[in-house]
Amino acid sequence: MAGKWKTVAPNIRVRESEDRQWHGRADLYFAVRYSVCGKQVEEALGWASEGWNVTKAKTELARLKTAAATGEGALTLRERREEAQREREAIENAPTLQRVWEEYKKTIRDKVLVHYEGYVSNHLASIMPMKIEELRTHHIESLSNDLQDRGLAPQTVKHHIALVRQIVLWGAKHGFNEQPALHKLYFPMPRVDNKVTESLTDGQLAIFLEALDRYPNQRLAASMRFALLTGVRRYAIFNLQWSDIDFHNKTICLRGEHAKNGKTEYIPLTPVVEGLLNSIKDDGGMLVFGESNYMSRAIKKLCAYVRPFLPAGFRPYHGLRHAYASRLATSGASLYEIQRLLTHDSPAMTARYAHLANDSLRRTSSIMGDVIKRAVNDTSRQGKEDRKPEPIIRRARVRAFTS
């Protein structure tokens, strides 16, 4: 049988237990009395063995009185316990990166989704089961270091970290998770020097083209010649249809649905490219090069075939795009012209080729020197014309005064 209630402080009562012991004494059970909307309420707090004492009971009572006075927060201990229970359930049911990713990927275009699914399955599997609410900056840093230790390039690591950030921010925007606070979750990106430009010398270019001539599937080999002659991205090449080629107006339409920036662009159809396309035109089919999946087995086989005939580290297709732009730059094409032909959104993306246009830059940088030299010469010549024979004038004045 429990002991009687005793008041130990204003509105705080305790009773002794007859069967529970705490530090050699009977355990004490605490309760508080307070008023809610004019009605007296008494609620239990807990046992001294659970950490309750008079001081803690006074603090809890003060919180309840403040909530009743201000209308903010739980007015009763029962409401507070229910709020705490909801918070615990929210944490337990908090969405994981994997869950939000399953929803987010429904909004991504097919060509990007192929890359992202590769990121998730190959390199992000360890972090995807984590709850977003528990994700912290040190987890991102650990992931970045792990990916770099596996040999991934800084730019590739940056793409992986960016995907994790996209998932978290998209989830917050659409109500799956809370917006992360910067002091808890930040996404540090590795430093990237992405001004790589791949090029081919005349000898390397001749070896590469000879290798393409010997490849059995000449329609597919023509896709690499097309990349070299136009600088078009691989994804756009293999989604190019014959209806996109305007042989009458000499233009090639790069549809926005297959473009990196989502915009439809037009590039010139040169005589050499027109001859290349006419050579495979009779092969039939809606697609120019007969393939729509740029990661298909046939294309991987072609890339594996040409790699021994290219410099070490040279990337088939994308490297040919760089080689195209590099040759334009060294041949005197302006950066604006290169930007238009490569369908770059920003001149900053084309600026990586500026150092290749040495002759053009040298001529331009010499302009000011020529201006200064011409100005100096003109001033010198003008000065000689305006100069008077001072000694003669001075002697004439002397004779005038003495006469």
Short mmCIF file of C-alpha atoms in Angstrom, two decimals:
data_model
loop_
_atom_site.label_atom_id
_atom_site.label_comp_id
_atom_site.label_asym_id
_atom_site.label_seq_id
_atom_site.Cartn_x
_atom_site.Cartn_y
_atom_site.Cartn_z
CA MET A 1 0.00 0.00 0.00
CA ALA A 2 1.36 3.37 -0.96
CA GLY A 3 2.00 6.11 1.56
CA LYS A 4 0.00 9.30 1.94
CA TRP A 5 0.57 12.36 -0.24
CA LYS A 6 2.61 15.17 1.34
CA THR A 7 3.07 18.72 0.07
CA VAL A 8 6.82 19.48 -0.13
CA ALA A 9 6.52 22.79 -2.03
CA PRO A 10 3.69 24.94 -3.37
CA ASN A 11 1.61 22.74 -5.75
CA ILE A 12 4.17 19.90 -5.53
CA ARG A 13 3.30 16.70 -3.70
CA VAL A 14 5.10 13.41 -3.02
CA ARG A 15 4.26 10.04 -1.55
CA GLU A 16 6.45 7.23 -0.33
CA SER A 17 6.38 3.77 -1.88
CA GLU A 18 6.10 0.78 0.43
CA ASP A 19 7.72 -1.69 -2.00
CA ARG A 20 10.26 0.40 -3.95
CA GLN A 21 13.65 1.36 -2.55
CA TRP A 22 16.02 4.11 -3.68
CA HIS A 23 19.42 4.67 -2.03
CA GLY A 24 18.34 2.71 1.05
CA ARG A 25 15.11 4.63 1.49
CA ALA A 26 11.56 4.38 0.23
CA ASP A 27 11.26 5.64 -3.33
CA LEU A 28 9.33 8.93 -3.73
CA TYR A 29 6.66 9.60 -6.35
CA PHE A 30 6.19 13.24 -7.46
CA ALA A 31 3.07 15.01 -8.74
CA VAL A 32 2.11 18.64 -9.48
CA ARG A 33 -1.07 20.67 -9.28
CA TYR A 34 -1.82 23.57 -11.61
CA SER A 35 -4.69 25.39 -13.28
CA VAL A 36 -5.71 25.01 -16.93
CA CYS A 37 -8.45 27.32 -18.23
CA GLY A 38 -9.70 27.87 -14.67
CA LYS A 39 -9.80 24.16 -13.88
CA GLN A 40 -7.50 22.54 -11.31
CA VAL A 41 -5.46 19.67 -12.72
CA GLU A 42 -3.17 17.23 -10.91
CA GLU A 43 -0.71 15.12 -12.92
CA ALA A 44 1.99 12.65 -11.99
CA LEU A 45 5.62 13.31 -12.83
CA GLY A 46 7.52 10.19 -11.86
CA TRP A 47 9.74 8.47 -9.32
CA ALA A 48 12.85 9.79 -7.65
CA SER A 49 14.63 6.70 -8.99
CA GLU A 50 13.76 7.97 -12.48
CA GLY A 51 15.47 11.30 -11.82
CA TRP A 52 12.67 13.39 -10.38
CA ASN A 53 13.21 15.69 -7.38
CA VAL A 54 11.72 18.87 -5.92
CA THR A 55 13.88 21.19 -8.03
CA LYS A 56 13.03 19.41 -11.27
CA ALA A 57 9.34 19.38 -10.32
CA LYS A 58 9.44 23.14 -9.72
CA THR A 59 11.01 23.68 -13.15
CA GLU A 60 8.32 21.57 -14.84
CA LEU A 61 5.57 23.41 -12.97
CA ALA A 62 7.02 26.77 -14.07
CA ARG A 63 6.98 25.62 -17.71
CA LEU A 64 3.33 24.62 -17.45
CA LYS A 65 2.38 27.96 -15.88
CA THR A 66 4.26 29.84 -18.63
CA ALA A 67 2.47 27.82 -21.32
CA ALA A 68 -0.90 28.59 -19.68
CA ALA A 69 -0.06 32.31 -19.51
CA THR A 70 1.33 32.69 -23.04
CA GLY A 71 -0.66 30.04 -24.88
CA GLU A 72 2.54 28.63 -26.37
CA GLY A 73 3.49 25.00 -25.98
CA ALA A 74 1.71 22.11 -24.30
CA LEU A 75 -0.68 23.16 -21.55
CA THR A 76 -0.63 19.80 -19.80
CA LEU A 77 1.90 17.06 -19.18
CA ARG A 78 -0.28 14.73 -21.20
CA GLU A 79 -0.07 17.01 -24.22
CA ARG A 80 3.68 17.27 -23.74
CA ARG A 81 4.04 13.49 -23.66
CA GLU A 82 1.92 13.20 -26.80
CA GLU A 83 4.13 15.78 -28.55
CA ALA A 84 7.24 13.92 -27.50
CA GLN A 85 5.72 10.69 -28.79
CA ARG A 86 4.92 12.30 -32.14
CA GLU A 87 8.47 13.63 -32.38
CA ARG A 88 9.88 10.16 -31.70
CA GLU A 89 7.60 8.64 -34.33
CA ALA A 90 8.58 11.35 -36.82
CA ILE A 91 12.23 10.52 -36.26
CA GLU A 92 11.59 6.80 -36.58
CA ASN A 93 9.57 7.30 -39.77
CA ALA A 94 11.86 9.99 -41.20
CA PRO A 95 12.52 9.42 -44.92
CA THR A 96 15.81 7.96 -46.04
CA LEU A 97 17.81 9.18 -49.01
CA GLN A 98 16.69 6.06 -50.85
CA ARG A 99 13.00 6.78 -50.29
CA VAL A 100 13.26 10.39 -51.47
CA TRP A 101 15.44 9.28 -54.40
CA GLU A 102 12.69 6.90 -55.55
CA GLU A 103 10.34 9.88 -55.78
CA TYR A 104 12.88 12.35 -57.15
CA LYS A 105 14.00 10.14 -60.04
CA LYS A 106 10.46 10.18 -61.44
CA THR A 107 11.06 13.83 -62.36
CA ILE A 108 14.39 13.31 -64.17
CA ARG A 109 14.82 13.04 -67.92
CA ASP A 110 15.88 9.64 -69.27
CA LYS A 111 19.39 10.62 -70.39
CA VAL A 112 20.28 12.11 -66.98
CA LEU A 113 18.56 9.29 -65.11
CA VAL A 114 20.92 6.74 -66.67
CA HIS A 115 23.91 8.57 -65.16
CA TYR A 116 22.25 9.13 -61.78
CA GLU A 117 21.15 5.53 -61.38
CA GLY A 118 24.75 4.52 -62.07
CA TYR A 119 25.93 6.89 -59.34
CA VAL A 120 23.44 5.48 -56.83
CA SER A 121 24.08 1.81 -57.54
CA ASN A 122 27.86 2.02 -57.93
CA HIS A 123 29.06 4.60 -55.42
CA LEU A 124 26.24 5.88 -53.18
CA ALA A 125 24.87 2.56 -51.94
CA SER A 126 26.42 3.00 -48.48
CA ILE A 127 24.77 6.35 -47.79
CA MET A 128 21.35 5.83 -49.39
CA PRO A 129 19.77 3.94 -46.40
CA MET A 130 20.57 6.86 -44.07
CA LYS A 131 17.75 9.04 -42.77
CA ILE A 132 18.04 12.57 -44.10
CA GLU A 133 17.40 13.99 -40.63
CA GLU A 134 20.50 12.15 -39.37
CA LEU A 135 22.73 13.13 -42.30
CA ARG A 136 25.61 15.42 -41.29
CA THR A 137 28.48 17.23 -42.97
CA HIS A 138 31.03 14.67 -41.80
CA HIS A 139 29.09 11.96 -43.66
CA ILE A 140 29.44 13.95 -46.89
CA GLU A 141 33.13 14.56 -46.29
CA SER A 142 33.67 10.86 -45.59
CA LEU A 143 31.84 9.96 -48.80
CA SER A 144 33.94 12.43 -50.82
CA ASN A 145 37.19 11.05 -49.41
CA ASP A 146 36.08 7.47 -50.03
CA LEU A 147 35.21 8.18 -53.68
CA GLN A 148 38.55 9.89 -54.27
CA ASP A 149 40.35 6.96 -52.63
CA ARG A 150 38.61 4.68 -55.15
CA GLY A 151 40.29 6.65 -57.93
CA LEU A 152 37.33 8.76 -59.12
CA ALA A 153 38.23 12.10 -60.69
CA PRO A 154 37.40 15.23 -58.64
CA GLN A 155 34.78 16.25 -61.21
CA THR A 156 33.09 12.83 -60.93
CA VAL A 157 33.15 13.05 -57.12
CA LYS A 158 31.59 16.50 -57.41
CA HIS A 159 28.74 15.08 -59.51
CA HIS A 160 28.06 12.41 -56.85
CA ILE A 161 27.98 14.92 -53.98
CA ALA A 162 25.78 17.23 -56.05
CA LEU A 163 23.29 14.40 -56.57
CA VAL A 164 23.02 13.80 -52.81
CA ARG A 165 22.43 17.54 -52.32
CA GLN A 166 19.77 17.56 -55.06
CA ILE A 167 17.91 14.70 -53.39
CA VAL A 168 17.94 16.42 -49.98
CA LEU A 169 16.86 19.83 -51.30
CA TRP A 170 14.19 18.35 -53.58
CA GLY A 171 12.81 16.37 -50.63
CA ALA A 172 12.66 19.53 -48.50
CA LYS A 173 10.92 21.44 -51.30
CA HIS A 174 8.26 18.77 -51.69
CA GLY A 175 7.64 18.07 -48.00
CA PHE A 176 9.46 14.76 -47.59
CA ASN A 177 12.04 16.10 -45.13
CA GLU A 178 13.03 19.28 -43.34
CA GLN A 179 15.30 21.87 -44.91
CA PRO A 180 18.76 21.02 -43.51
CA ALA A 181 20.46 23.63 -41.34
CA LEU A 182 23.89 24.70 -42.58
CA HIS A 183 25.52 24.11 -39.20
CA LYS A 184 24.40 20.48 -39.39
CA LEU A 185 24.56 19.59 -43.06
CA TYR A 186 26.81 21.23 -45.64
CA PHE A 187 27.95 19.79 -48.98
CA PRO A 188 31.67 20.55 -49.46
CA MET A 189 32.70 20.06 -53.08
CA PRO A 190 36.19 18.95 -54.18
CA ARG A 191 38.25 21.52 -56.04
CA VAL A 192 38.11 20.85 -59.78
CA ASP A 193 40.35 22.08 -62.57
CA ASN A 194 38.05 21.33 -65.49
CA LYS A 195 39.90 23.15 -68.25
CA VAL A 196 41.03 19.97 -69.97
CA THR A 197 41.26 20.21 -73.75
CA GLU A 198 41.98 17.10 -75.78
CA SER A 199 43.49 17.41 -79.23
CA LEU A 200 45.04 15.28 -81.95
CA THR A 201 48.14 15.99 -83.98
CA ASP A 202 48.03 15.48 -87.74
CA GLY A 203 49.79 12.13 -87.35
CA GLN A 204 47.46 10.95 -84.60
CA LEU A 205 44.46 12.07 -86.61
CA ALA A 206 45.64 10.10 -89.67
CA ILE A 207 46.12 6.91 -87.61
CA PHE A 208 42.68 7.31 -86.03
CA LEU A 209 40.90 7.82 -89.37
CA GLU A 210 42.70 4.85 -90.93
CA ALA A 211 41.51 2.68 -88.02
CA LEU A 212 37.93 3.85 -88.57
CA ASP A 213 38.19 2.93 -92.27
CA ARG A 214 38.95 -0.67 -91.26
CA TYR A 215 36.03 -1.01 -88.80
CA PRO A 216 33.37 -3.49 -90.05
CA ASN A 217 30.34 -1.35 -89.11
CA GLN A 218 30.94 1.77 -91.21
CA ARG A 219 27.59 3.31 -90.30
CA LEU A 220 28.59 3.30 -86.64
CA ALA A 221 32.13 4.40 -87.48
CA ALA A 222 30.60 7.38 -89.29
CA SER A 223 29.27 8.58 -85.93
CA MET A 224 32.85 9.23 -84.77
CA ARG A 225 33.71 11.02 -88.00
CA PHE A 226 30.56 13.10 -87.48
CA ALA A 227 31.68 13.96 -83.92
CA LEU A 228 35.08 15.05 -85.22
CA LEU A 229 33.58 17.16 -88.02
CA THR A 230 30.82 18.85 -85.98
CA GLY A 231 31.75 18.67 -82.26
CA VAL A 232 28.23 17.43 -81.43
CA ARG A 233 27.78 15.67 -78.08
CA ARG A 234 27.44 11.90 -78.06
CA TYR A 235 23.88 11.85 -76.71
CA ALA A 236 22.68 14.19 -79.46
CA ILE A 237 24.55 12.19 -82.15
CA PHE A 238 22.74 8.95 -81.38
CA ASN A 239 19.33 10.62 -81.19
CA LEU A 240 19.83 12.42 -84.51
CA GLN A 241 17.11 11.56 -87.03
CA TRP A 242 17.13 12.01 -90.79
CA SER A 243 14.29 14.51 -90.39
CA ASP A 244 16.72 16.71 -88.43
CA ILE A 245 19.00 17.05 -91.49
CA ASP A 246 17.94 19.84 -93.83
CA PHE A 247 19.88 19.12 -97.02
CA HIS A 248 18.15 22.02 -98.81
CA ASN A 249 19.01 24.79 -96.30
CA LYS A 250 22.25 23.08 -95.24
CA THR A 251 21.49 22.93 -91.50
CA ILE A 252 21.43 20.27 -88.79
CA CYS A 253 18.81 20.55 -86.05
CA LEU A 254 19.92 19.50 -82.55
CA ARG A 255 16.60 19.07 -80.76
CA GLY A 256 16.24 20.49 -77.27
CA GLU A 257 14.90 17.24 -75.82
CA HIS A 258 18.31 15.69 -76.46
CA ALA A 259 20.42 18.78 -75.67
CA LYS A 260 22.35 19.36 -72.46
CA ASN A 261 20.78 22.80 -71.96
CA GLY A 262 17.34 21.70 -73.19
CA LYS A 263 17.37 24.20 -76.07
CA THR A 264 17.00 23.45 -79.77
CA GLU A 265 20.03 24.62 -81.76
CA TYR A 266 21.01 24.66 -85.45
CA ILE A 267 24.51 24.12 -86.81
CA PRO A 268 25.72 24.34 -90.43
CA LEU A 269 25.70 21.29 -92.69
CA THR A 270 29.11 21.55 -94.35
CA PRO A 271 29.91 19.82 -97.67
CA VAL A 272 32.18 17.30 -95.93
CA VAL A 273 29.52 16.38 -93.38
CA GLU A 274 26.89 16.21 -96.13
CA GLY A 275 29.09 13.78 -98.06
CA LEU A 276 29.54 11.66 -94.91
CA LEU A 277 25.78 11.49 -94.31
CA ASN A 278 25.06 10.66 -97.95
CA SER A 279 27.48 7.73 -97.71
CA ILE A 280 25.29 6.05 -95.04
CA LYS A 281 21.90 7.36 -96.13
CA ASP A 282 20.87 4.14 -97.88
CA ASP A 283 21.24 2.05 -94.71
CA GLY A 284 17.62 2.80 -93.80
CA GLY A 285 15.95 3.52 -90.47
CA MET A 286 14.78 6.70 -88.82
CA LEU A 287 17.99 7.21 -86.83
CA VAL A 288 21.00 8.54 -88.72
CA PHE A 289 23.50 6.19 -87.09
CA GLY A 290 21.15 3.33 -86.24
CA GLU A 291 21.61 3.54 -82.44
CA SER A 292 19.68 5.53 -79.83
CA ASN A 293 21.40 4.26 -76.69
CA TYR A 294 24.85 5.84 -76.54
CA MET A 295 25.85 3.24 -73.91
CA SER A 296 24.86 0.25 -76.00
CA ARG A 297 27.12 -2.75 -76.44
CA ALA A 298 27.78 -1.90 -80.09
CA ILE A 299 29.03 1.62 -79.22
CA LYS A 300 31.15 0.34 -76.32
CA LYS A 301 32.68 -2.16 -78.72
CA LEU A 302 33.55 0.63 -81.16
CA CYS A 303 35.09 2.74 -78.37
CA ALA A 304 37.18 -0.22 -77.23
CA TYR A 305 38.36 -0.73 -80.80
CA VAL A 306 39.56 2.86 -81.36
CA ARG A 307 41.25 3.46 -77.98
CA PRO A 308 44.58 1.85 -79.01
CA PHE A 309 44.70 4.27 -81.94
CA LEU A 310 44.19 7.36 -79.74
CA PRO A 311 46.49 9.05 -77.19
CA ALA A 312 46.39 7.72 -73.63
CA GLY A 313 43.43 9.14 -71.73
CA PHE A 314 41.72 10.45 -74.87
CA ARG A 315 37.95 9.98 -74.59
CA PRO A 316 36.16 8.75 -77.70
CA TYR A 317 33.33 11.09 -78.75
CA HIS A 318 33.83 13.77 -76.06
CA GLY A 319 37.53 13.96 -76.82
CA LEU A 320 36.64 14.38 -80.50
CA ARG A 321 34.45 17.32 -79.51
CA HIS A 322 37.46 18.89 -77.80
CA ALA A 323 39.66 18.10 -80.81
CA TYR A 324 37.13 19.82 -83.09
CA ALA A 325 37.08 22.96 -80.95
CA SER A 326 40.88 22.96 -80.54
CA ARG A 327 41.42 22.83 -84.31
CA LEU A 328 38.96 25.70 -84.80
CA ALA A 329 40.83 27.79 -82.22
CA THR A 330 44.26 27.16 -83.74
CA SER A 331 42.91 27.91 -87.21
CA GLY A 332 41.88 31.45 -86.27
CA ALA A 333 38.17 30.99 -85.43
CA SER A 334 36.91 33.48 -82.85
CA LEU A 335 35.72 32.28 -79.45
CA TYR A 336 32.23 33.54 -80.33
CA GLU A 337 32.16 31.34 -83.43
CA ILE A 338 33.40 28.34 -81.44
CA GLN A 339 30.76 29.01 -78.77
CA ARG A 340 27.98 29.03 -81.37
CA LEU A 341 29.20 25.85 -83.08
CA LEU A 342 29.58 23.98 -79.77
CA THR A 343 26.18 25.33 -78.60
CA HIS A 344 27.67 26.53 -75.32
CA ASP A 345 25.35 28.62 -73.14
CA SER A 346 28.13 30.70 -71.63
CA PRO A 347 31.33 32.15 -73.13
CA ALA A 348 33.10 30.92 -69.98
CA MET A 349 32.69 27.35 -71.22
CA THR A 350 34.43 28.24 -74.47
CA ALA A 351 37.21 30.21 -72.78
CA ARG A 352 39.19 27.00 -72.17
CA TYR A 353 40.19 27.11 -75.85
CA ALA A 354 41.44 30.71 -75.71
CA HIS A 355 45.06 29.71 -75.04
CA LEU A 356 45.11 27.73 -78.30
CA ALA A 357 44.41 30.79 -80.43
CA ASN A 358 47.99 32.03 -79.91
CA ASP A 359 48.46 33.70 -83.31
CA SER A 360 45.18 35.58 -83.07
CA LEU A 361 45.90 36.61 -79.49
CA ARG A 362 49.42 37.68 -80.40
CA ARG A 363 48.11 39.89 -83.19
CA THR A 364 45.49 41.37 -80.91
CA SER A 365 47.93 41.98 -78.05
CA SER A 366 50.27 43.81 -80.48
CA ILE A 367 47.65 46.39 -81.41
CA MET A 368 48.38 48.72 -78.50
CA GLY A 369 52.12 48.58 -79.16
CA ASP A 370 51.48 49.57 -82.77
CA VAL A 371 49.22 52.43 -81.63
CA ILE A 372 51.89 53.80 -79.28
CA LYS A 373 54.62 53.46 -81.91
CA ARG A 374 52.51 55.27 -84.49
CA ALA A 375 51.62 58.01 -82.03
CA VAL A 376 55.28 58.56 -81.11
CA ASN A 377 56.33 58.72 -84.76
CA ASP A 378 53.55 61.17 -85.61
CA THR A 379 54.45 63.42 -82.69
CA SER A 380 58.12 63.38 -83.60
CA ARG A 381 57.40 64.26 -87.22
CA GLN A 382 54.98 67.04 -86.24
CA GLY A 383 57.55 68.45 -83.83
CA LYS A 384 60.20 68.69 -86.54
CA GLU A 385 57.82 70.57 -88.85
CA ASP A 386 56.83 73.11 -86.17
CA ARG A 387 60.34 73.70 -84.80
CA LYS A 388 61.88 77.18 -85.68
CA PRO A 389 65.57 77.97 -86.17
CA GLU A 390 66.10 79.55 -82.74
CA PRO A 391 69.82 80.33 -83.21
CA ILE A 392 69.17 82.38 -86.37
CA ILE A 393 66.39 84.38 -84.72
CA ARG A 394 68.54 85.05 -81.67
CA ARG A 395 71.45 86.34 -83.82
CA ALA A 396 69.06 88.51 -85.81
CA ARG A 397 67.79 90.15 -82.61
CA VAL A 398 71.31 90.84 -81.43
CA ARG A 399 72.21 92.64 -84.68
CA ALA A 400 69.01 94.69 -84.47
CA PHE A 401 69.85 95.98 -81.02
CA THR A 402 73.44 96.88 -81.92
CA SER A 403 72.63 98.78 -85.10
#
